[in-house]
CSV table of C-alpha atoms in Angstrom, one decimal:
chain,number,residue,atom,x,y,z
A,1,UNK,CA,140.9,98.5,108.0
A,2,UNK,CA,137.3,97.4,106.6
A,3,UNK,CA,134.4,99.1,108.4
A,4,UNK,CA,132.9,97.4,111.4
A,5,UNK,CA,130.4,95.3,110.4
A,6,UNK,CA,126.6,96.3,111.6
A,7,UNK,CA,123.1,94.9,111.6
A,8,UNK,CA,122.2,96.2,108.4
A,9,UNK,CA,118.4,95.9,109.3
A,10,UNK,CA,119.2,98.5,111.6
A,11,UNK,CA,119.7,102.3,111.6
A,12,UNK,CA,123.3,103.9,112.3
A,13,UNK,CA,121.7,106.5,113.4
A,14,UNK,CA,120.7,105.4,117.4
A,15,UNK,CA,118.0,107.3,118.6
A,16,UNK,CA,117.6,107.6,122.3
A,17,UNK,CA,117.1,104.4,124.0
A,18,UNK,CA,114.0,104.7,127.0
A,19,UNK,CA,114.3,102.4,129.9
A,20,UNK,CA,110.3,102.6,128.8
A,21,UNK,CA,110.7,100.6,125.9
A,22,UNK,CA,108.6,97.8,124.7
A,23,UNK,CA,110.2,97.4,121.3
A,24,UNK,CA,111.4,94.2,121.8
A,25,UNK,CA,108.8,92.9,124.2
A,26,UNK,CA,105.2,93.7,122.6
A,27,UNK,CA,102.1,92.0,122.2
A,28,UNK,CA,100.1,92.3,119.0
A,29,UNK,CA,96.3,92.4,119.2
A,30,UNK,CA,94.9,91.4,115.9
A,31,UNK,CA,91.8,93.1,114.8
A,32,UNK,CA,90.9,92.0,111.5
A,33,UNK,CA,87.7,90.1,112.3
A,34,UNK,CA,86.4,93.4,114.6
A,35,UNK,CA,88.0,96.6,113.4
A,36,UNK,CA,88.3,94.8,109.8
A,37,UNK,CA,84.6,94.1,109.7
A,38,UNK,CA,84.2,98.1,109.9
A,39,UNK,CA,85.9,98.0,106.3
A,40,UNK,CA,84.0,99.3,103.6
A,41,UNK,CA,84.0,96.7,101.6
A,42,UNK,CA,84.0,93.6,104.4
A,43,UNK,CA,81.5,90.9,104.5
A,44,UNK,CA,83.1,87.8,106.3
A,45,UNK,CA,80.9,84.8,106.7
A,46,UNK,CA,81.4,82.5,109.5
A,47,UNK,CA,83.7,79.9,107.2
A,48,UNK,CA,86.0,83.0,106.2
A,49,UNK,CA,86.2,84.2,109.4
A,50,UNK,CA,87.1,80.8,110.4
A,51,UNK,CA,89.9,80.4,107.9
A,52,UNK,CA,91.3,84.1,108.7
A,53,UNK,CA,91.5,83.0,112.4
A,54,UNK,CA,93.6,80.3,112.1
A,55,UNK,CA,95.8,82.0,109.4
A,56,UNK,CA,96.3,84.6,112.0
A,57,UNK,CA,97.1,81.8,114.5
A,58,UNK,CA,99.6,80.2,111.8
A,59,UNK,CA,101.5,83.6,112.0
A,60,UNK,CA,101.4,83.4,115.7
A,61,UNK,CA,99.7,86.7,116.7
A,62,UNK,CA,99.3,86.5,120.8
A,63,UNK,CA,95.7,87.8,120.4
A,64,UNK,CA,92.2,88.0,118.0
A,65,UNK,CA,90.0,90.7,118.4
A,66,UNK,CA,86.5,89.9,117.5
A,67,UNK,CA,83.4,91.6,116.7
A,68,UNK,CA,80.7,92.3,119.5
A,69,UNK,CA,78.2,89.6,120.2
A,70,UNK,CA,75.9,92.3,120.9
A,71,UNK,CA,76.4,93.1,117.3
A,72,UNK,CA,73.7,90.4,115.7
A,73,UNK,CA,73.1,87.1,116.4
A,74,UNK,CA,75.3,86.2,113.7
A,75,UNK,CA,78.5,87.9,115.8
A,76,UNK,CA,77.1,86.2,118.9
A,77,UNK,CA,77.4,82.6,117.0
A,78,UNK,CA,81.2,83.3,115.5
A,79,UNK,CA,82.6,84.6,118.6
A,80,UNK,CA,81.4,80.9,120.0
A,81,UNK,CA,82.5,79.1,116.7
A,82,UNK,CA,86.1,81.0,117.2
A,83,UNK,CA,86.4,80.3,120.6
A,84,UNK,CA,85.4,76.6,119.6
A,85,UNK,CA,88.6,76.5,117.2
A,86,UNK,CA,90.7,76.0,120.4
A,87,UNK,CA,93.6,78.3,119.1
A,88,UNK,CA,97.0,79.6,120.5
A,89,UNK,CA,95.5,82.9,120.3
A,90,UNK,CA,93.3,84.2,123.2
A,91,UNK,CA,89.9,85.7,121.7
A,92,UNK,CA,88.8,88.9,123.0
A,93,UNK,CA,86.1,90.8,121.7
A,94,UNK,CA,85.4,94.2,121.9
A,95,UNK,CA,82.3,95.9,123.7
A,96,UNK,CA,80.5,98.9,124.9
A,97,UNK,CA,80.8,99.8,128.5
A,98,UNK,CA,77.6,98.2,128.9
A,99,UNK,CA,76.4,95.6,131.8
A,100,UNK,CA,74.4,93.9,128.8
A,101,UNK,CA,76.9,93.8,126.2
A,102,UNK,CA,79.5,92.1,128.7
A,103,UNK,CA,77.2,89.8,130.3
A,104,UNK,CA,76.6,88.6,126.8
A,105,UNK,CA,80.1,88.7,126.0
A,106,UNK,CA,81.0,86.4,128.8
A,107,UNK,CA,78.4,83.6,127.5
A,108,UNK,CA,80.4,83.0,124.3
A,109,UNK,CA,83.2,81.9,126.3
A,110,UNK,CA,85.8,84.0,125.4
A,111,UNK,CA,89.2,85.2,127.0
A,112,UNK,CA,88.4,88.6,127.6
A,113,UNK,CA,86.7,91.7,126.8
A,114,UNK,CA,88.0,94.9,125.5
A,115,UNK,CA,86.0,97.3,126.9
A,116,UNK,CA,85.6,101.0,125.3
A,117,UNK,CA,83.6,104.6,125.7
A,118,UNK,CA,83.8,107.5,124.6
A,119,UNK,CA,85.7,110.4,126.4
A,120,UNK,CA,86.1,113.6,124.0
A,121,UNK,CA,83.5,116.6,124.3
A,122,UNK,CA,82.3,115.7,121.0
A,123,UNK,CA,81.5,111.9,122.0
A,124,UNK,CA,80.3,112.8,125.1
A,125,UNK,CA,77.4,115.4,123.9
A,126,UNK,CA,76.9,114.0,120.5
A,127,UNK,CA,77.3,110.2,121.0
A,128,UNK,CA,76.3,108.8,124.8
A,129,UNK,CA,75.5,112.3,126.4
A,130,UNK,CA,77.1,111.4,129.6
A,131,UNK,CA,79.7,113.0,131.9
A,132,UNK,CA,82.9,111.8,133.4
A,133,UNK,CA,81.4,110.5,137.0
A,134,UNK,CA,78.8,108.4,134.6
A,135,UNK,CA,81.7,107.2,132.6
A,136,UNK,CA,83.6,106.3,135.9
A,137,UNK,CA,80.8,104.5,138.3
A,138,UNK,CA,79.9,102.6,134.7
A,139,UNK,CA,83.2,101.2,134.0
A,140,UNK,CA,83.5,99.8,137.8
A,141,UNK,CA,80.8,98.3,137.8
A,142,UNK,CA,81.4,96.5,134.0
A,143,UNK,CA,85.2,95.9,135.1
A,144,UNK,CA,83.7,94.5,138.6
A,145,UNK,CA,81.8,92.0,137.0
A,146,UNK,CA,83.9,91.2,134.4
A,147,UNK,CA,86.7,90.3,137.0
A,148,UNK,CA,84.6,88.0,138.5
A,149,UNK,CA,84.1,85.7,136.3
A,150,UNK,CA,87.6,84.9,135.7
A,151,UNK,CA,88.3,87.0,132.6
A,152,UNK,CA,90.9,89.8,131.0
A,153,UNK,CA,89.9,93.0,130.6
A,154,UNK,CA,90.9,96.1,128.8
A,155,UNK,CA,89.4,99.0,129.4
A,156,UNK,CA,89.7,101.9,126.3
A,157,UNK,CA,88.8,105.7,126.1
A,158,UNK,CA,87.7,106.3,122.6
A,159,UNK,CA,88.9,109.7,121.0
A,160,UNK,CA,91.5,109.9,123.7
A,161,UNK,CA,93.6,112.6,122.2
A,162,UNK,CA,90.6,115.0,122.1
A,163,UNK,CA,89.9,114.1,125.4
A,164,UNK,CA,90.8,116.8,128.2
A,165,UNK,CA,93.7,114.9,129.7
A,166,UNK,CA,93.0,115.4,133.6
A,167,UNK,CA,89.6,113.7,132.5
A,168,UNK,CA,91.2,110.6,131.0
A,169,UNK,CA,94.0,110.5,133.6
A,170,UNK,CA,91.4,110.2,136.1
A,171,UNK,CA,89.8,107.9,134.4
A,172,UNK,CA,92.6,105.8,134.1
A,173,UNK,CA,94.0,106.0,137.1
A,174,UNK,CA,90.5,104.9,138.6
A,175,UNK,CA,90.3,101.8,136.3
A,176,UNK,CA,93.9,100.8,136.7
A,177,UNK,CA,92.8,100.5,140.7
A,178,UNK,CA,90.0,97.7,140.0
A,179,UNK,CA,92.5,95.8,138.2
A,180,UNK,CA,92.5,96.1,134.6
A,181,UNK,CA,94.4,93.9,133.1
A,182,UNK,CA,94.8,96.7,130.2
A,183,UNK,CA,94.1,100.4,129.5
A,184,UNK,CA,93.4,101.2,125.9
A,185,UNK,CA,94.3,104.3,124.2
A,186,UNK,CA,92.8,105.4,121.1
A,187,UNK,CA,93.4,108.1,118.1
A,188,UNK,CA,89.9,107.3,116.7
A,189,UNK,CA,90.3,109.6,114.4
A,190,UNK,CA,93.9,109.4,113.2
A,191,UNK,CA,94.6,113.1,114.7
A,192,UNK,CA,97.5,112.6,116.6
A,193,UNK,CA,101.5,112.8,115.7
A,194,UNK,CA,104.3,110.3,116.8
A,195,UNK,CA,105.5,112.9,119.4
A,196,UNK,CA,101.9,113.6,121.1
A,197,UNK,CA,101.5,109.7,121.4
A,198,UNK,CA,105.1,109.5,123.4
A,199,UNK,CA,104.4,112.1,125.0
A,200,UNK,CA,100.3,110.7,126.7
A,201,UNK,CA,101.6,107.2,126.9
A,202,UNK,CA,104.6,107.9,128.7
A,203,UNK,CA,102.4,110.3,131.2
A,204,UNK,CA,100.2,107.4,131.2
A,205,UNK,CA,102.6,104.9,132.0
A,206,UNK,CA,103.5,106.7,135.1
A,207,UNK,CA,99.9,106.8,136.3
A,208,UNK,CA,99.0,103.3,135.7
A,209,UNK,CA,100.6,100.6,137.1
A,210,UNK,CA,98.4,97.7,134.4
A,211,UNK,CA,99.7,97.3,131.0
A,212,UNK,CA,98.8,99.7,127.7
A,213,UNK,CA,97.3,98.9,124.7
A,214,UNK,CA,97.2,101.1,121.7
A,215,UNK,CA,94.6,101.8,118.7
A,216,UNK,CA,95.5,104.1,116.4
A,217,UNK,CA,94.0,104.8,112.9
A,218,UNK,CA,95.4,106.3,109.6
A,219,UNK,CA,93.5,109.1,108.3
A,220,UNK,CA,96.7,111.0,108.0
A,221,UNK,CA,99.6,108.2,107.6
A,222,UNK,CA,100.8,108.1,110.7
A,223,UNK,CA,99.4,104.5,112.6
A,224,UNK,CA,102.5,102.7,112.0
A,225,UNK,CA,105.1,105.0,113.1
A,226,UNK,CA,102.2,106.2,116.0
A,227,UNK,CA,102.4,102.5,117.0
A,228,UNK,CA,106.1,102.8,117.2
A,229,UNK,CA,106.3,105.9,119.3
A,230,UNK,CA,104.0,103.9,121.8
A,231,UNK,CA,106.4,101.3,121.8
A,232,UNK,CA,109.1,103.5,122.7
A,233,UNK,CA,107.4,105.2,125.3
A,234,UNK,CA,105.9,102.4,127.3
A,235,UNK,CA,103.1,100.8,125.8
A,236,UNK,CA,102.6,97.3,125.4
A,237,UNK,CA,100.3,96.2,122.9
A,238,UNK,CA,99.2,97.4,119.7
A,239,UNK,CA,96.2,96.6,117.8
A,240,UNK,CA,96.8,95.9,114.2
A,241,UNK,CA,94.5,94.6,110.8
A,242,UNK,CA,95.6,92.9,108.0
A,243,UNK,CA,96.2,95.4,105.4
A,244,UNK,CA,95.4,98.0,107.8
A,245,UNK,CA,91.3,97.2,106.6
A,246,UNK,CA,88.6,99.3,109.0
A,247,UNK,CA,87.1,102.0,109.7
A,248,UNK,CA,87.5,105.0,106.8
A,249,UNK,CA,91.7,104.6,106.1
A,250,UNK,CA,91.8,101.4,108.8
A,251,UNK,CA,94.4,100.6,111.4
A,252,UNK,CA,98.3,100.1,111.3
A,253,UNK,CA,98.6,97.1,108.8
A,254,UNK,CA,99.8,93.8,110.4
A,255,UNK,CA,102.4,93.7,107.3
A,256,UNK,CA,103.6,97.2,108.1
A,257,UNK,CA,104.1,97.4,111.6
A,258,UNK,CA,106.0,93.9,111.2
A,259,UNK,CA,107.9,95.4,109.2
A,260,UNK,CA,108.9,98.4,111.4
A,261,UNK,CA,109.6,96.0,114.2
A,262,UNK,CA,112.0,93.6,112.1
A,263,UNK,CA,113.9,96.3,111.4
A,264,UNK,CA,113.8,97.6,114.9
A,265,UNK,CA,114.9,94.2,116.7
A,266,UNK,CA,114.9,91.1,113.6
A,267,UNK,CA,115.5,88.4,116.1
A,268,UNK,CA,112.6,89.0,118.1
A,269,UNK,CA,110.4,89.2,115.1
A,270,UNK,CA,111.5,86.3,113.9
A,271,UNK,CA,111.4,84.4,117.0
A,272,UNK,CA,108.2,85.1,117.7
A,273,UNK,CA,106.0,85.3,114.2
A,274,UNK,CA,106.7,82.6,111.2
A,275,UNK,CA,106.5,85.6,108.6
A,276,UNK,CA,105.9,83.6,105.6
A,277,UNK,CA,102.8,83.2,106.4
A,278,UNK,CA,102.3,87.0,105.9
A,279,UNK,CA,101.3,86.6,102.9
A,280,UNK,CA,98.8,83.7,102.7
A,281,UNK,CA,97.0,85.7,105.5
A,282,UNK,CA,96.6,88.9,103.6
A,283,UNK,CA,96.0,87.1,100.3
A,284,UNK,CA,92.8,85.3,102.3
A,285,UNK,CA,92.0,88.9,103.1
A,286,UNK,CA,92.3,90.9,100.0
A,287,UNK,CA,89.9,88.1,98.2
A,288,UNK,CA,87.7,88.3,101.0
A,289,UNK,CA,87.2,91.8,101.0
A,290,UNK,CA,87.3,91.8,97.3
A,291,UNK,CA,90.8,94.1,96.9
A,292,UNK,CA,94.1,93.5,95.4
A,293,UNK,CA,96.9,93.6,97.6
A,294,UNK,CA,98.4,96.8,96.9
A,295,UNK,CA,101.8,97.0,94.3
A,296,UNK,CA,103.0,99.0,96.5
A,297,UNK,CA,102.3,96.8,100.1
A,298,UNK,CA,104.9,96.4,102.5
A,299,UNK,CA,106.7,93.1,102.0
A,300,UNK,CA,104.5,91.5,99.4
A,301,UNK,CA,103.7,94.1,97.5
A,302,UNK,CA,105.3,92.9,94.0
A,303,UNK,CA,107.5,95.9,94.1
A,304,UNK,CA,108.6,95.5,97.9
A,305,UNK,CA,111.9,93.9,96.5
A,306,UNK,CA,112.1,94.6,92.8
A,307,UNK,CA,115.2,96.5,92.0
A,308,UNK,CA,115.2,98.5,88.5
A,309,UNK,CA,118.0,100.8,88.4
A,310,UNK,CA,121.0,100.2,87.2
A,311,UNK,CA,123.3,101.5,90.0
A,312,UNK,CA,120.8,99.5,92.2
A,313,UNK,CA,120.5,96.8,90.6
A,314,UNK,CA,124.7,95.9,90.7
A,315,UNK,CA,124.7,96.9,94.2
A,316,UNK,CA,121.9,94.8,94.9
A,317,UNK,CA,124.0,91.9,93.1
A,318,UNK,CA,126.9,92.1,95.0
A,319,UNK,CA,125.3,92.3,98.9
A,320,UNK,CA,121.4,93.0,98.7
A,321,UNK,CA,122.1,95.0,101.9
A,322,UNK,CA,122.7,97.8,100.0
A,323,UNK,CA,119.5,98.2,99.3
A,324,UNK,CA,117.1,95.8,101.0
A,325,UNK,CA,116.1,96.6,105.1
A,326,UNK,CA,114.5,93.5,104.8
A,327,UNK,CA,115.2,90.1,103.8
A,328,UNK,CA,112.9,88.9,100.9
A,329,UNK,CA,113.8,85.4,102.3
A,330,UNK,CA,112.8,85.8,105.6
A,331,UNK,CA,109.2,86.7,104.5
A,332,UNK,CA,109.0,83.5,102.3
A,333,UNK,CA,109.4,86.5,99.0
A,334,UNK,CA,112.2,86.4,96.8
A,335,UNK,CA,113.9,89.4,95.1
A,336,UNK,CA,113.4,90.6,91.3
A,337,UNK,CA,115.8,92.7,89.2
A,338,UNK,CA,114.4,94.1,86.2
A,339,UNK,CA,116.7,94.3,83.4
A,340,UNK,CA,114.7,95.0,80.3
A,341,UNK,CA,114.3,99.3,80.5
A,342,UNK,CA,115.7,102.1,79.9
A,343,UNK,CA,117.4,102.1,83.5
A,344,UNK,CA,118.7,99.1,83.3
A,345,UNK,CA,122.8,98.2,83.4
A,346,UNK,CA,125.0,95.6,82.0
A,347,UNK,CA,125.5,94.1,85.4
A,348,UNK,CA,122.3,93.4,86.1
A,349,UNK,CA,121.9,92.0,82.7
A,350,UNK,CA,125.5,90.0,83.3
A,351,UNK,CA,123.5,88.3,86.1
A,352,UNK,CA,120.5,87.4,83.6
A,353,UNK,CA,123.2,86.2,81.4
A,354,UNK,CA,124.9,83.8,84.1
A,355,UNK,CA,121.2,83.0,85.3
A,356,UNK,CA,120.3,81.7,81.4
A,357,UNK,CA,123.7,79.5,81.4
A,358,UNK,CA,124.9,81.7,78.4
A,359,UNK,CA,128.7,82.1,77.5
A,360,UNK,CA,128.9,85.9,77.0
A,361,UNK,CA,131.8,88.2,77.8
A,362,UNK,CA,131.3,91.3,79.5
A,363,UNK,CA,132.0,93.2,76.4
A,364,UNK,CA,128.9,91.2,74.7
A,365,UNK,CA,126.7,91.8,78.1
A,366,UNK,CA,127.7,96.0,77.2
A,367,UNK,CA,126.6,95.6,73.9
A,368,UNK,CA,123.1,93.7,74.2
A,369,UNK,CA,122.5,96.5,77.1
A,370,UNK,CA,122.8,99.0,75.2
A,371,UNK,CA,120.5,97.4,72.4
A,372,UNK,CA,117.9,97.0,75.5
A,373,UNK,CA,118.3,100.5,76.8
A,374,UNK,CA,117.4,101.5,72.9
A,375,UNK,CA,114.8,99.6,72.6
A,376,UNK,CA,112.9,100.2,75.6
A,377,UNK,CA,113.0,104.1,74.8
A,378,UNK,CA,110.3,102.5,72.2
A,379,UNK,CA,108.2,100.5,75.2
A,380,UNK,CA,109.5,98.7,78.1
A,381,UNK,CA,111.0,94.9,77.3
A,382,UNK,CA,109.4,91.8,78.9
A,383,UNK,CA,111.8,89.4,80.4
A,384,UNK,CA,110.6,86.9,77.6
A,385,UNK,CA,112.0,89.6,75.4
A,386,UNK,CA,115.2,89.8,77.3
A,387,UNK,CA,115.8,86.1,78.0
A,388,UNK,CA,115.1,85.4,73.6
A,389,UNK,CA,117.4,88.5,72.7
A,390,UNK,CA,120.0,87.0,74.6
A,391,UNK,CA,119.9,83.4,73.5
A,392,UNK,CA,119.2,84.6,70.0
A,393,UNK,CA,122.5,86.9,70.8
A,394,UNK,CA,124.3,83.6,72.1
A,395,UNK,CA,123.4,81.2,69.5
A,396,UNK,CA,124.6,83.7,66.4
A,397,UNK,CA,127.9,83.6,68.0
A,398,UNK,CA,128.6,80.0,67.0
A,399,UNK,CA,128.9,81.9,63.3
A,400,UNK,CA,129.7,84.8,64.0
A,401,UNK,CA,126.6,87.0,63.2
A,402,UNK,CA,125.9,87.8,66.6
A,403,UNK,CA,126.9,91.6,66.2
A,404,UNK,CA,124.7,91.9,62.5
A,405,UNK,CA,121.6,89.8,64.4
A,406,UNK,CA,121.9,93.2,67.1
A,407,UNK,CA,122.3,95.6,65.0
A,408,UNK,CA,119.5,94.2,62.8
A,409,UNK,CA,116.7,94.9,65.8
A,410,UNK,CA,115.0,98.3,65.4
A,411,UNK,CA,111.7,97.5,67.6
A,412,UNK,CA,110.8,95.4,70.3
A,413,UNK,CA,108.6,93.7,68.5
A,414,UNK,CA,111.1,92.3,66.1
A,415,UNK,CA,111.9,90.4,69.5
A,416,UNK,CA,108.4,89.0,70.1
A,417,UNK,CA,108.6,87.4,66.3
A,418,UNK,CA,112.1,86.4,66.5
């Protein structure tokens, strides 16, 4: 009997399943143009930030974060110009827990405001000096006015796993009874672990009754699976930036955490985002911000689907799900095999052959594979190399020289003058 056929997108190994869980019911809250103008390198004029938005709106991401009005004047004047654009997307932006800062805010027209201050002992003595009542009898009266005039709010702790937790419970709790819309919880500092972020959001969730944003950075590699574990657990929307650009090592990257979720529930992904779009968006990006697009990125990366070993590569040939979570085609990408290394095997160069039109038996396709696996002990072949020793291969069987024209080749080079 064959084995039952599975999602192959999908682990067989089923982790516990909460009656918590958002994985298939999520929000993303895109970031690039406020928590991506923190990058290092990032300089977006009001034109780029325009064309980013409406990329972002193109891949269908439910919100755009963007940078303080209180900021400059500049920020002021492309929070107005975005708003202008009259996207899918709402526009938030993001702002101190500050009467001025929202009042300006609100001006600009926007959806809503994402409201943030700091809660950890360090914040509180060496950023704003203030205590917990402060913090409190601020944010009502920010949260107050922002309700009135008609808008979402969020409110955030910042540092809120250094925070003391009866602190930021409190604090929550308090908010979540003026009717937040959202309560934000942030690893500003990339400090926490997938099981301390199930384990304050799903305390969380049962002391708030308003939904649960998440901000989580990557100083130690762990924003996309933290973002995951909130998921899980009972949060609801996740703030992401294209490439994971902000602050120091950034934010979960929009690519990444797409990932993670296709492969958690496809369908829904795919319902909801048109992924090839992916990778215009981070392309606009990585020029912007003067970076390439990492070889190793997730999806469109140009080794996210590039197959090299041999006992890969045939797999691959006969059901890609052998190999591939994702679906290059799905993403608007399209697989590569690379044949011409030491690695390589005579299937995947059989399927080079059959590619090139070329009427070689299997036995030939051993032979020229070896010849490739000898050659590339020397240096690595192109696939012009590969595709010209193969047709040279195929051609010198109409006389039958085909095997002296192989044997012949010492170098790769020999190739490249053929």
């Amino acid at each position: 009997m064959p084995p039952t056929q599975r999602d192959p997108s999908r682990s067989s190994i089923n982790a516990p399943t909460s009656y918590l869980s958002n994985v298939s019911n999520f929000k993303i809250i895109e970031s690039t143009l406020r928590e991506g103008e923190q990058f290092a390198n990032a300089f977006f004029s009001t034109e780029k930030k325009i064309e980013i938005a409406k990329a972002l709106d193109d891949f269908g991401v439910e919100y755009l974060e963007l940078t303080s009005p209180a900021a400059s004047a500049q920020s002021y004047n492309d929070c107005k110009a975005i708003v202008g654009l009259g996207l899918k997307a709402k526009i938030l932006t993001h702002v101190r827990c500050h009467m001025d800062d929202a009042k300006l805010a609100v001006e600009t027209g926007v959806d809503g405001l994402d409201v943030v201050i700091g809660t950890s002992s360090y914040l509180r003595e060496f950023s704003h000096g203030k205590d917990m009542q402060y913090i409190i009898d601020t944010a009502t009266e920010v949260i107050q006015y922002i309700k009135s005039q008609g808008l979402e709010v969020r409110f955030s702790s910042e540092d809120s796993f250094r925070s003391d937790i009866v602190d930021l419970l409190n604090l929550y709790r308090a908010v979540d009874k003026l009717g937040v819309n959202r309560v934000g919880i942030a690893d500003t500092v990339g400090c926490a672990s997938p099981d301390q972020v199930a384990e304050l959001v799903r305390t969380l969730r049962g002391v708030v009754s308003c939904d649960i944003e998440c901000h989580f950075h990557n100083d130690t590699g762990c924003a996309i699976a933290n973002a995951y574990a909130a998921l899980q657990n009972g949060a609801t929307h996740v703030d992401t930036s294209v490439l994971g650009i902000g602050e120091r090592n950034g934010i979960p990257p929009l690519g990444g955490f797409i990932g993670r979720m296709y492969a958690a529930d496809k369908e829904y992904v795919k319902s909801k985002y048109n992924l090839p779009k992916l990778r215009e968006v981070e392309n606009i990006v990585a020029d912007a911000v003067g970076v390439s697009v990492p070889f190793n990125n997730y999806i469109t990366g140009y080794c996210a689907f590039t197959h090299k070993a041999g006992i890969h590569a045939k797999a691959i040939l006969n059901n890609p799900s052998t190999y591939e979570i994702l679906k290059p085609e799905d993403f608007g990408m399209t697989r590569y095999v690379a044949i011409g290394h030491r690695l390589t095997g005579w299937n995947a160069v059989k399927n080079r052959v059959d590619q090139l039109g070329l009427a070689l038996t299997d036995a030939d396709c051993k032979r020229v594979t070896n010849k490739i696996k000898n050659l590339a002990d020397i240096r690595p072949l192109s696939l012009d190399d590969v595709d010209k020793l193969l047709r040279v291969y195929g051609e010198a069987m109409v006389n039958d020289s085909h095997h002296a024209i192989l044997d012949s080749i010492d170098t790769p080079d020999q190739i490249t003058g053929m």
